mmCIF file of N, CA and C in Angstrom:
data_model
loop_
_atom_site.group_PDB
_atom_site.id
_atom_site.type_symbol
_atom_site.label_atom_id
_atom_site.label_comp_id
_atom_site.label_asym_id
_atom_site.label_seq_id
_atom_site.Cartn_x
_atom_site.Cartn_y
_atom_site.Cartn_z
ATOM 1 N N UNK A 1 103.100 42.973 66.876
ATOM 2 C CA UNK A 1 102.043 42.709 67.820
ATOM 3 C C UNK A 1 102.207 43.577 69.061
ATOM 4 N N UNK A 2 100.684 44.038 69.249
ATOM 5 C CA UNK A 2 101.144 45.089 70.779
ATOM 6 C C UNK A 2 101.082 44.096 71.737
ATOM 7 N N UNK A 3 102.016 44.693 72.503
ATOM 8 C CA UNK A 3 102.028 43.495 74.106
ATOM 9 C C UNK A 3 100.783 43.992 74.971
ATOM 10 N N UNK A 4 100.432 43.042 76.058
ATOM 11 C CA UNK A 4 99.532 43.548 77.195
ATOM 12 C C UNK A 4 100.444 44.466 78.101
ATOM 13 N N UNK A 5 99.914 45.174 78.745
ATOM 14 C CA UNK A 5 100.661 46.614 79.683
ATOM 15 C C UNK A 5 100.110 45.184 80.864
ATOM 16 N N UNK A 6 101.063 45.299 81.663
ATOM 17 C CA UNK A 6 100.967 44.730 82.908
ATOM 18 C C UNK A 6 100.163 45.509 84.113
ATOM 19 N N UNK A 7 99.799 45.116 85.014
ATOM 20 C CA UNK A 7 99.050 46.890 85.984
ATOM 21 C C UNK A 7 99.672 47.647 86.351
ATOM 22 N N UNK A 8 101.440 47.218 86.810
ATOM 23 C CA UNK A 8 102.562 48.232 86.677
ATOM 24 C C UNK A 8 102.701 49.440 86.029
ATOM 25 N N UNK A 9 102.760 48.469 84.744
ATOM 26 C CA UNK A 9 102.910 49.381 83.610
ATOM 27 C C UNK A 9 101.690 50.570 83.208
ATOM 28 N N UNK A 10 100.135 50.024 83.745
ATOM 29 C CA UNK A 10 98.731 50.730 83.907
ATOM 30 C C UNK A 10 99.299 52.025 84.410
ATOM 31 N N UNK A 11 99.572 51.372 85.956
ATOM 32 C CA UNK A 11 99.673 52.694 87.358
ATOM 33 C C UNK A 11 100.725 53.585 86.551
ATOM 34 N N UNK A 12 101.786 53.423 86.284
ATOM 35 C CA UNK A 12 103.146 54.520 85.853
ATOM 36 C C UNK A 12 102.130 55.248 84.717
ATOM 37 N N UNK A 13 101.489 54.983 84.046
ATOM 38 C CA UNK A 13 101.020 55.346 83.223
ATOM 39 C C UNK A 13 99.841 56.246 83.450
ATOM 40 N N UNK A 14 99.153 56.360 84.489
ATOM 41 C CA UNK A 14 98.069 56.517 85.160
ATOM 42 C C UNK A 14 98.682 57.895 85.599
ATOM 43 N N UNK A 15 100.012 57.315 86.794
ATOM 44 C CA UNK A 15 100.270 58.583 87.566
ATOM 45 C C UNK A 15 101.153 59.812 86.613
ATOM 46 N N UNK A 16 101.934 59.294 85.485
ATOM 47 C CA UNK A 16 102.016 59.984 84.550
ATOM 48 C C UNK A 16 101.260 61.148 83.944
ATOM 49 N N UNK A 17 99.910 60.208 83.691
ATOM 50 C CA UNK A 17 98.778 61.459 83.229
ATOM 51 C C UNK A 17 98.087 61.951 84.633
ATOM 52 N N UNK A 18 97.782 61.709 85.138
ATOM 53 C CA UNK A 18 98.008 62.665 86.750
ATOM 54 C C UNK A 18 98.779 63.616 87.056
ATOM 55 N N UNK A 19 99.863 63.039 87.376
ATOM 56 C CA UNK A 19 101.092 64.300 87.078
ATOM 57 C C UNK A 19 101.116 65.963 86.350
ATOM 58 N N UNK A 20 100.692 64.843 85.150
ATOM 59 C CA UNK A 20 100.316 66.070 83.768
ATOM 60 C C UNK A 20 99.459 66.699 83.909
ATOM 61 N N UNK A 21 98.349 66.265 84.465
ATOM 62 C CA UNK A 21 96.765 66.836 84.558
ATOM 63 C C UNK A 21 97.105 68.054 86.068
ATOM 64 N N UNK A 22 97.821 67.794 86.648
ATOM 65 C CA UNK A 22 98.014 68.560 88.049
ATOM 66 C C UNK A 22 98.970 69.953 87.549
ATOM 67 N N UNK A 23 100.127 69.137 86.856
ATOM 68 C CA UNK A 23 101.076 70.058 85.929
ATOM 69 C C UNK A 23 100.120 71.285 85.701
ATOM 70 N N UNK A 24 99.357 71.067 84.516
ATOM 71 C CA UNK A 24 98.450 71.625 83.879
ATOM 72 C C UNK A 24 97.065 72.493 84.237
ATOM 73 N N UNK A 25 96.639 72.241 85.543
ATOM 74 C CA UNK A 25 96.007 72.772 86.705
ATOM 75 C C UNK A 25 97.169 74.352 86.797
ATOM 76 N N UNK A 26 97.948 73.423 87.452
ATOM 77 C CA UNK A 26 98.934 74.375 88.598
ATOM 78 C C UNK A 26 99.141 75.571 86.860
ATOM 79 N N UNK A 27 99.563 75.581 86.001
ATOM 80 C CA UNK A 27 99.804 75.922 84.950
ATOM 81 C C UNK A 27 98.656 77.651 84.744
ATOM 82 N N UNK A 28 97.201 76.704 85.071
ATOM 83 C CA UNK A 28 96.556 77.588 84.851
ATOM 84 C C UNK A 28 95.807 78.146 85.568
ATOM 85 N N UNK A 29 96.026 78.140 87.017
ATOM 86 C CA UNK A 29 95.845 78.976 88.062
ATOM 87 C C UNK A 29 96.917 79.719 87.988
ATOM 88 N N UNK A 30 98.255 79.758 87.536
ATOM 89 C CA UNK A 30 99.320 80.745 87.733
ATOM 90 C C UNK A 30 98.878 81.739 86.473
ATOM 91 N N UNK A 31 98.238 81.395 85.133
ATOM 92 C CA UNK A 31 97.993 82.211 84.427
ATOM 93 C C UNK A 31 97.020 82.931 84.773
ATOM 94 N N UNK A 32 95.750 82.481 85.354
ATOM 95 C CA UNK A 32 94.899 83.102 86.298
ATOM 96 C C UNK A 32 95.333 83.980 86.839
ATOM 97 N N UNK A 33 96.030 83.890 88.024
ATOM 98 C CA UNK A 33 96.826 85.128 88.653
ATOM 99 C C UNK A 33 97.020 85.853 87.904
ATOM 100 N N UNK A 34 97.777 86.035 87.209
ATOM 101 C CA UNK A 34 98.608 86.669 86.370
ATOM 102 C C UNK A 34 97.353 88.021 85.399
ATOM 103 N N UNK A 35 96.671 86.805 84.831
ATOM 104 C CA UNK A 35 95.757 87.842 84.605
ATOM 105 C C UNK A 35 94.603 88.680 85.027
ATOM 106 N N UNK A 36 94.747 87.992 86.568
ATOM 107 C CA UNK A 36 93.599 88.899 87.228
ATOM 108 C C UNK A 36 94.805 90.626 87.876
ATOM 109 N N UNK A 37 95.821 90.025 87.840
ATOM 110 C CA UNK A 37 97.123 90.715 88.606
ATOM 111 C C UNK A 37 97.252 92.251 87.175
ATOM 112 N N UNK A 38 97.169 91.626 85.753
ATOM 113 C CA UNK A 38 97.284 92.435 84.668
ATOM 114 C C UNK A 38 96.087 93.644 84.788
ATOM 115 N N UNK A 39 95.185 93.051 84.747
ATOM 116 C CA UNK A 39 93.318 93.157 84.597
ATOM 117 C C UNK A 39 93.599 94.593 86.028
ATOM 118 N N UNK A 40 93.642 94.170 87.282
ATOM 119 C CA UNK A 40 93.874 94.923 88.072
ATOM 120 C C UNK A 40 94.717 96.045 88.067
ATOM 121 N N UNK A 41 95.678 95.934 87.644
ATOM 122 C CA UNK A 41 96.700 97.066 87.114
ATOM 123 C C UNK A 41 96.280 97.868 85.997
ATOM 124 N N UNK A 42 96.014 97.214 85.163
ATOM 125 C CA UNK A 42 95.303 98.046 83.870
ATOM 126 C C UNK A 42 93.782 98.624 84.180
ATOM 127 N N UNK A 43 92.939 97.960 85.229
ATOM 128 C CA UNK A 43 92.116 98.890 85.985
ATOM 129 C C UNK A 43 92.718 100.285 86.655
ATOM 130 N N UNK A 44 93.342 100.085 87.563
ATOM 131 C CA UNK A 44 93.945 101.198 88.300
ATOM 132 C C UNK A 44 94.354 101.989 87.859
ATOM 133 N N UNK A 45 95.170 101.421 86.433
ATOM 134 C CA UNK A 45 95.744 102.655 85.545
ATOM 135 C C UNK A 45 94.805 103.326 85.083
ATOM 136 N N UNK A 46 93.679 102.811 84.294
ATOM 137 C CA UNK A 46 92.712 103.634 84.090
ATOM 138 C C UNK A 46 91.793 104.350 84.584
ATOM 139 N N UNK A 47 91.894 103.860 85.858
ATOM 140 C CA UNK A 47 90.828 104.986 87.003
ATOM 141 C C UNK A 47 92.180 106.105 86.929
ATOM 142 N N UNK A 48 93.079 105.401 87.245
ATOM 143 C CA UNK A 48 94.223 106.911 87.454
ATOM 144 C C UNK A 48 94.140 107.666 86.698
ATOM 145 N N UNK A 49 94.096 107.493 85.036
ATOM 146 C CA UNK A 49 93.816 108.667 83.763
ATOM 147 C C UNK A 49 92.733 108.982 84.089
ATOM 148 N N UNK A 50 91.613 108.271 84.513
ATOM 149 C CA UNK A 50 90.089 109.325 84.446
ATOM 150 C C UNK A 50 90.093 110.170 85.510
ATOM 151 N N UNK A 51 90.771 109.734 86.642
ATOM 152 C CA UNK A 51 90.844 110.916 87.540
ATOM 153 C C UNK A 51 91.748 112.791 86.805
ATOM 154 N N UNK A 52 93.022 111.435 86.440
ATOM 155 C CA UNK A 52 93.335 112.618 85.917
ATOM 156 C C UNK A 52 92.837 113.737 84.786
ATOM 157 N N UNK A 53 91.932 113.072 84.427
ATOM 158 C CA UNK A 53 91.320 113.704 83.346
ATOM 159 C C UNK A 53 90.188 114.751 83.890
ATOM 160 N N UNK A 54 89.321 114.144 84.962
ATOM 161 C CA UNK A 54 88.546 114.762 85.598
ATOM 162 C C UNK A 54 89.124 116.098 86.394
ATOM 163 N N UNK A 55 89.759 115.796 87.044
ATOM 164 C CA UNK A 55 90.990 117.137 87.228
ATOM 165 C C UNK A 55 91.053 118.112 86.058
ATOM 166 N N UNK A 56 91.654 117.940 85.560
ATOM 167 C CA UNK A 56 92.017 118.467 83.912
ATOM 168 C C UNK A 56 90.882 119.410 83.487
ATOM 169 N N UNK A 57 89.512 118.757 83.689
ATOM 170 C CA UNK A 57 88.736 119.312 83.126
ATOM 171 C C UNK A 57 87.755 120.205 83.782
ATOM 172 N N UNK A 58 88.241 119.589 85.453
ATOM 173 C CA UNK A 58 87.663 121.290 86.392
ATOM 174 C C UNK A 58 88.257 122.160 86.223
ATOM 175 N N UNK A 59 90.019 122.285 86.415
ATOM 176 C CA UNK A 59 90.577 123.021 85.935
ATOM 177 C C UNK A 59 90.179 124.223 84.866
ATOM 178 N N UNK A 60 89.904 123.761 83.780
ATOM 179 C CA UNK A 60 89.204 124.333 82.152
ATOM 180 C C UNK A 60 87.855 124.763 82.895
ATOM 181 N N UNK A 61 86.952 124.061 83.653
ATOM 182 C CA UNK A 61 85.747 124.574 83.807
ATOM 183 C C UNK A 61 86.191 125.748 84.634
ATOM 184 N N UNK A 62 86.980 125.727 86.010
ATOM 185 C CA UNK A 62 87.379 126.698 86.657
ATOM 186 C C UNK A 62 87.867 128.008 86.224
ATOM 187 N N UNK A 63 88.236 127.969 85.225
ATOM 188 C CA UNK A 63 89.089 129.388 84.188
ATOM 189 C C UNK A 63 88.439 129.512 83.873
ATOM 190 N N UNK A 64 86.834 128.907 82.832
ATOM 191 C CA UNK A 64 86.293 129.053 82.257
ATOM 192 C C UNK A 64 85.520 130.140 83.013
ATOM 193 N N UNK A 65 85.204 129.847 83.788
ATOM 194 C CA UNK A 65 84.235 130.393 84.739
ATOM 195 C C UNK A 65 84.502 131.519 85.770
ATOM 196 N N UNK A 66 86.014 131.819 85.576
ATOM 197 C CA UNK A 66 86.978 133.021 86.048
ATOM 198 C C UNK A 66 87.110 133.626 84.789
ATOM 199 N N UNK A 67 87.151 133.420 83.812
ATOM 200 C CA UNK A 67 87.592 134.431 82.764
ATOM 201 C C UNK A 67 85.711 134.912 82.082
ATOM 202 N N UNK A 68 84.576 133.960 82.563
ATOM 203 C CA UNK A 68 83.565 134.546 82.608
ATOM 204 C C UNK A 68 83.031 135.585 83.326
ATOM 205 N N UNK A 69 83.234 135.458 84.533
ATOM 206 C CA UNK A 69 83.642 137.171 86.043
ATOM 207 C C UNK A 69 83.805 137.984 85.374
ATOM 208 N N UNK A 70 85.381 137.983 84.325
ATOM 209 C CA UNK A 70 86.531 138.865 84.321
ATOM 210 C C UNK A 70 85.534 139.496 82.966
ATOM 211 N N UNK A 71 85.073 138.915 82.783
ATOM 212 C CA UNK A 71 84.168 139.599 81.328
ATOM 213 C C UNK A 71 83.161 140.117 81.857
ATOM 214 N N UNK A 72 82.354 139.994 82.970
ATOM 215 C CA UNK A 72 80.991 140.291 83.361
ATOM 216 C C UNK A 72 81.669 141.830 83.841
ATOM 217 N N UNK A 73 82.748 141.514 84.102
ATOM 218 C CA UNK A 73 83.270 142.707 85.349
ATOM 219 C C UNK A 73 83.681 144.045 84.224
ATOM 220 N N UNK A 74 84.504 143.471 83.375
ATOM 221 C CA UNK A 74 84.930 144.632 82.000
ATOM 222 C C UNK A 74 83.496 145.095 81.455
ATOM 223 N N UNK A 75 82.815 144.256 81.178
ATOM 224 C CA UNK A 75 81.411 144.675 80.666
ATOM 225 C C UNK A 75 80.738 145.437 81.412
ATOM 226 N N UNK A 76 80.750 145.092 82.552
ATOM 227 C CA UNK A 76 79.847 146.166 83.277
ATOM 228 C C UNK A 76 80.338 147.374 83.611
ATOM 229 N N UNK A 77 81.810 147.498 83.764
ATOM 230 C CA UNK A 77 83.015 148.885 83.880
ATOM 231 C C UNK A 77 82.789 149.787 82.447
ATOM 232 N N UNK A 78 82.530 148.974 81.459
ATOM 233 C CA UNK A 78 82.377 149.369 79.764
ATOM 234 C C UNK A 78 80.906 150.426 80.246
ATOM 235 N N UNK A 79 79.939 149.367 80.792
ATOM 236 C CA UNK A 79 78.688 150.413 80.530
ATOM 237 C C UNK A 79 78.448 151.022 81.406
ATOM 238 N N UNK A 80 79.064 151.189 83.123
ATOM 239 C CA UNK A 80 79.281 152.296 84.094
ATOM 240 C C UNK A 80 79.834 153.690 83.589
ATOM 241 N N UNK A 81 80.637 152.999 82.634
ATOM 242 C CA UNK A 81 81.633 154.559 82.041
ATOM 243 C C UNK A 81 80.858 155.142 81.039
ATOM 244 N N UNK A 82 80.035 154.523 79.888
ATOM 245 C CA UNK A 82 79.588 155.039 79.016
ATOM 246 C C UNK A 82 78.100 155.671 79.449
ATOM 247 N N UNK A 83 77.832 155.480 80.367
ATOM 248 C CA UNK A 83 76.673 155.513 81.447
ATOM 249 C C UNK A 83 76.900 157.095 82.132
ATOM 250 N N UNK A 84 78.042 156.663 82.375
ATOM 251 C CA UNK A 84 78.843 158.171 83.090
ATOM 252 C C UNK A 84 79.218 159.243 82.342
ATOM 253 N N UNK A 85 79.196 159.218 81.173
ATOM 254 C CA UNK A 85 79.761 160.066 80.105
ATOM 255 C C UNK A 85 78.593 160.395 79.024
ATOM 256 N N UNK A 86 77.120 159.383 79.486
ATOM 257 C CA UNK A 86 76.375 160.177 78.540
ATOM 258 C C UNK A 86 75.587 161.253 79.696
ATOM 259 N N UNK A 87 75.982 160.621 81.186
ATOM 260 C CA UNK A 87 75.299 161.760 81.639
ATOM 261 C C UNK A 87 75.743 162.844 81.733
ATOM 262 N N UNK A 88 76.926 163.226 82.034
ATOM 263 C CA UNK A 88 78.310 163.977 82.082
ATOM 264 C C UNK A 88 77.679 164.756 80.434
ATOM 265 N N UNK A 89 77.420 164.555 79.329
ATOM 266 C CA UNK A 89 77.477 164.958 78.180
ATOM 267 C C UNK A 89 75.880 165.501 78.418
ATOM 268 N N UNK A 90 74.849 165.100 78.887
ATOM 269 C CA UNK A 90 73.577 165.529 79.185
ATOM 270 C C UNK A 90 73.030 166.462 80.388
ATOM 271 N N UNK A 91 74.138 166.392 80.957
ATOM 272 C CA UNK A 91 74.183 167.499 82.447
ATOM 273 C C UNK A 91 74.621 168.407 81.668
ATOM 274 N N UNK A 92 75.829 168.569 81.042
ATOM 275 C CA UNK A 92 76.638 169.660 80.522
ATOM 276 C C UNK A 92 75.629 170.304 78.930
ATOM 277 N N UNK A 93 74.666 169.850 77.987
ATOM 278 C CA UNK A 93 73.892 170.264 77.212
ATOM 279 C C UNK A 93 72.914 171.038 78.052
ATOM 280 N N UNK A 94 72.203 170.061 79.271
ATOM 281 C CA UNK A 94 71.716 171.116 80.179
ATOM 282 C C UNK A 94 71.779 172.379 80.551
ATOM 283 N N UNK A 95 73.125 172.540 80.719
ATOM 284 C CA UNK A 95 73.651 174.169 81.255
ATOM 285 C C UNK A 95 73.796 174.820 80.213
ATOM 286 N N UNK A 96 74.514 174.277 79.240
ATOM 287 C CA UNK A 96 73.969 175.169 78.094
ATOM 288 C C UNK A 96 73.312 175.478 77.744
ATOM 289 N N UNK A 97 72.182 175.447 77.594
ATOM 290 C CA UNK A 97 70.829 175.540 77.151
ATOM 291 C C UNK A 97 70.416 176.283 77.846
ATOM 292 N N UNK A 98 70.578 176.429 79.015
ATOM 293 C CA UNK A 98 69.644 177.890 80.138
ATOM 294 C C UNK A 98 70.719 178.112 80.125
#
């Protein structure tokens, strides 16, 4: 036979699951933290790679765009000279000729 709980026995019982229920609060505001604390870090880290990445990739655009010069510049030295040498070759048929 179950006995009657006296109101004693109610309250201990009461503040027991109180206890627990506060326990269990406090429990999961610390995991809270924790994962807003993770969440934040693993943000930061990842702005930090995209920066770094963004870097990275002016870099590449920057060469890109220096070794495009460096070609405009050979190219145009290529057809100054060949420019220079067909006239050089057409001045000099000139004089021959008279």
């Amino acid at each position: 036979m179950q006995q009657e709980q006296t109101p004693q026995q109610n309250q201990q019982g009461f503040e027991q699951i109180k206890e627990a229920a506060q326990k269990a609060e406090q429990a999961a505001e610390q995991t809270l933290q924790v994962a807003q604390e993770i969440y934040s870090q693993a943000t930061e880290a990842a702005l930090t790679e995209a920066e770094q990445q963004l870097q990275d990739l002016q870099g590449q655009i920057q060469q890109a765009q220096q070794k495009t010069e460096d070609l405009k510049q050979e190219l145009q030295t290529t057809q100054d000279s060949k420019q220079s040498q067909q006239q050089q070759t057409h001045s000099s048929q000139s004089h021959q000729s008279q």
